[in-house]
Short mmCIF file of C-alpha atoms and ligand atoms in Angstrom, two decimals:
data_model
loop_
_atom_site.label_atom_id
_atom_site.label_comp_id
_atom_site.label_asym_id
_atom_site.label_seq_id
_atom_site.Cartn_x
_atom_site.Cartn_y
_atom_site.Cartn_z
CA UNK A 283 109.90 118.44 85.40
CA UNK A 284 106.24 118.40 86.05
CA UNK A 285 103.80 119.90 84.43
CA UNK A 286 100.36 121.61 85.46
CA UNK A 287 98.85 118.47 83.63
CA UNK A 288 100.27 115.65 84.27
CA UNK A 289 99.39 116.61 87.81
CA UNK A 290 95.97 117.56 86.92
CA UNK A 291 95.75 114.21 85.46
CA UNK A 292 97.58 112.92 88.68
CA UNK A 293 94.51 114.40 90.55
CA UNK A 294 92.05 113.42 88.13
CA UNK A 295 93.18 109.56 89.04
CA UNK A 296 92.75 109.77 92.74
CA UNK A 297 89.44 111.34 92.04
CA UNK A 298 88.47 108.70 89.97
CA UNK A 299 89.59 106.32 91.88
CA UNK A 300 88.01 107.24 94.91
CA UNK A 301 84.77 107.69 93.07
CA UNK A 302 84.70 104.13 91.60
CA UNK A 303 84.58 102.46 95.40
CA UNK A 304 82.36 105.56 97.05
CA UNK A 305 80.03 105.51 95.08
CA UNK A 306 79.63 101.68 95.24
CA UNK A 307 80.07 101.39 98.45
CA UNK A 308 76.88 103.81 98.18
CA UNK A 309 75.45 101.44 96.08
CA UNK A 310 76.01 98.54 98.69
CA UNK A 311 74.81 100.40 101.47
CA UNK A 312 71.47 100.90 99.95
CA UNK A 313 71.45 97.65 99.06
CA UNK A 314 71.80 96.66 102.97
CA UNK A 315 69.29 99.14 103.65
CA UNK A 316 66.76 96.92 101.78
CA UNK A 317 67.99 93.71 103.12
CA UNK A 318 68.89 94.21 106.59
CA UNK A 319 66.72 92.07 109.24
CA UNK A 320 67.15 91.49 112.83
CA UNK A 321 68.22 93.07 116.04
CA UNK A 322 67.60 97.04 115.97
CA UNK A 323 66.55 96.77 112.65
CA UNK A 324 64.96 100.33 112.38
CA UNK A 325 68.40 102.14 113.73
CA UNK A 326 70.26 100.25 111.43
CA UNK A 327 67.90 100.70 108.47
CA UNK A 328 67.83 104.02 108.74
CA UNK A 329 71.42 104.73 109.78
CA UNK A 330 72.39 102.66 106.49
CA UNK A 331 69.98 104.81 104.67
CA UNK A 332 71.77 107.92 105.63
CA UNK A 333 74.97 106.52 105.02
CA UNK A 334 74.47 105.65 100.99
CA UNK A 335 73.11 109.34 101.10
CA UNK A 336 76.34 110.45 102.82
CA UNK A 337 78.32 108.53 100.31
CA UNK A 338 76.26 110.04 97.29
CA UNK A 339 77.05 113.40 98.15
CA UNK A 340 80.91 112.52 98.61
CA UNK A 341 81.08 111.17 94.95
CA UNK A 342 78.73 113.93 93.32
CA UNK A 343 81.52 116.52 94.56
CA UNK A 344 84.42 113.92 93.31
CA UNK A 345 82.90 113.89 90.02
CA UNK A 346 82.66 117.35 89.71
CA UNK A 347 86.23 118.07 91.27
CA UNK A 348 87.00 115.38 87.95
CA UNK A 349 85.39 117.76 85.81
CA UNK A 350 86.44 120.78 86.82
CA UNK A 351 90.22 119.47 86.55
CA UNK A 352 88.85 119.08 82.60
CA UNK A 353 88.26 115.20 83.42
CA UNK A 354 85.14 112.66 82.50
CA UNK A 355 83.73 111.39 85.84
CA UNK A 356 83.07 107.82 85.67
CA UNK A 357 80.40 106.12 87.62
CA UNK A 358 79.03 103.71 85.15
CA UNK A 359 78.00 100.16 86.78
CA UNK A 360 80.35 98.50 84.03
CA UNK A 361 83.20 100.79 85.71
CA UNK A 362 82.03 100.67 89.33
CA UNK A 363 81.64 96.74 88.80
CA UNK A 364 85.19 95.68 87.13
CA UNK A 365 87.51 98.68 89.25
CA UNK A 366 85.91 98.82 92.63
CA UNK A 367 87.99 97.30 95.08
CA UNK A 368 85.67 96.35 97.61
CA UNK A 369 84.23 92.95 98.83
CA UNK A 370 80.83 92.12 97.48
CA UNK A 371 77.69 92.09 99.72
CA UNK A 372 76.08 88.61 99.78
CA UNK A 373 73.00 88.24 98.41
CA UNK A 374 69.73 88.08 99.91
CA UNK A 375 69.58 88.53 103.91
CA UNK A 376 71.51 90.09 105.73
CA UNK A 377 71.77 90.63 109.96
CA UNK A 378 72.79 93.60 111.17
CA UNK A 379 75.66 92.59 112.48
CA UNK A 380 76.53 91.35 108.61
CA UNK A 381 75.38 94.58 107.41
CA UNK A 382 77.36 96.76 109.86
CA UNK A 383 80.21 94.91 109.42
CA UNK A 384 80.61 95.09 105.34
CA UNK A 385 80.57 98.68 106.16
CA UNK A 386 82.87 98.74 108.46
CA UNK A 387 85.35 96.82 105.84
CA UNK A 388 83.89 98.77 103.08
CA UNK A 389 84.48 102.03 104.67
CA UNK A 390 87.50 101.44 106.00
CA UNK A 391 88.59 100.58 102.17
CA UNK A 392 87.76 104.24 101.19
CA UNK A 393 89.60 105.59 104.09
CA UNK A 394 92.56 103.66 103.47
CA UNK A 395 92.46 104.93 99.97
CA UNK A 396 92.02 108.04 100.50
CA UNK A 397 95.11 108.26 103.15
CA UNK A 398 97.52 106.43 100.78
CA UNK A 399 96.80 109.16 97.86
CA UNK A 400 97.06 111.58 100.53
CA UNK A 401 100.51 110.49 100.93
CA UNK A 402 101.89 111.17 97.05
CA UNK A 403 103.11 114.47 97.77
CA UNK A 404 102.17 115.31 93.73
CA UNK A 405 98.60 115.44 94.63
CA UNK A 406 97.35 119.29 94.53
CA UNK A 407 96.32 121.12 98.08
CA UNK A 408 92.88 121.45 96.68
CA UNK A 409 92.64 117.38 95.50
CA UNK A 410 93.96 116.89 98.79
CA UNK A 411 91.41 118.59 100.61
CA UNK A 412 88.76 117.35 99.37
CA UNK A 413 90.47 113.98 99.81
CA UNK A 414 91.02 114.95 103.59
CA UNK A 415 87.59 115.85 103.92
CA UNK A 416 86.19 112.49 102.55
CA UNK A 417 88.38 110.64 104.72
CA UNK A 418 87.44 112.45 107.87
CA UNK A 419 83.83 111.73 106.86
CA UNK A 420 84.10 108.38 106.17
CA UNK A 421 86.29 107.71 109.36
CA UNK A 422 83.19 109.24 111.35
CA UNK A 423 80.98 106.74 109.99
CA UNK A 424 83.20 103.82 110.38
CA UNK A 425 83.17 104.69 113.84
CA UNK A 426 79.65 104.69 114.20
CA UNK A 427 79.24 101.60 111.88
CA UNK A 428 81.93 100.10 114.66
CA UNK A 429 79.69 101.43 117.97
CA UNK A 430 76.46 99.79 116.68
CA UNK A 431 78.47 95.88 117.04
FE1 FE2 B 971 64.31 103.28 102.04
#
């Protein structure tokens, strides 16, 4: 039988989990904010500036679902750098079209994520909403990631 928690800590995985790769994904999207050059350059500035704000907010309320399960958020570069799963941003430059596109992957990542823990049936209604709600989010912004190609 299960108990109350060992699915908290069920929960508390796909929280922490999801945090690792939002919030760098936030990280890289500020990072692209700073780099970006090229064609529409102040859309895409901006709209990448909005977007690592976006993803900030998403893994502040993660980290506190975490705690409020009676979990330790974990955000730490050391953690975000060895667990996320995402593919790095290259260094230095980057066109828009390079920049749109990483977040295109890089969101898409998250969403996938997201869905497959939305598919263990032990995750909690509550978990589970906020995971629905993060992946609805981050599906919007693929999207728009995808109409600015
Ligand atoms: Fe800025």
């Amino acid at each position: 039988m299960t108990t109350a928690t060992q699915l908290d800590n069920l929960a508390i995985a796909a929280l922490q989990d999801m945090l690792i790769n939002v919030a760098e994904l936030a990280s890289q999207a500020k990072q692209a904010h700073w780099n970006v050059r090229g064609a529409a350059f102040l859309t895409v500035h901006q709209w990448l500036d909005d977007l690592a704000q976006n993803l900030r907010a998403h893994a502040d309320t993660l980290a506190e679902r975490i705690a409020a399960l009676g979990g330790w958020p974990d955000a730490c570069s050391e953690t975000l750098s060895e667990r996320n799963s995402l593919e790095s941003l290259p260094f230095g430059a980057l066109t828009t079209g390079q920049a749109l596109a990483a977040m295109d992957n890089g969101l898409g990542r998250v969403a996938a994520g997201a869905a497959a823990w939305l598919r263990n049936p032990a995750v909690d209604q509550v978990t589970a909403d906020h995971l629905t709600g993060l992946c609805r989010d981050v599906q919007n912004q693929q999207w728009l990631a995808r109409a600015q190609q």
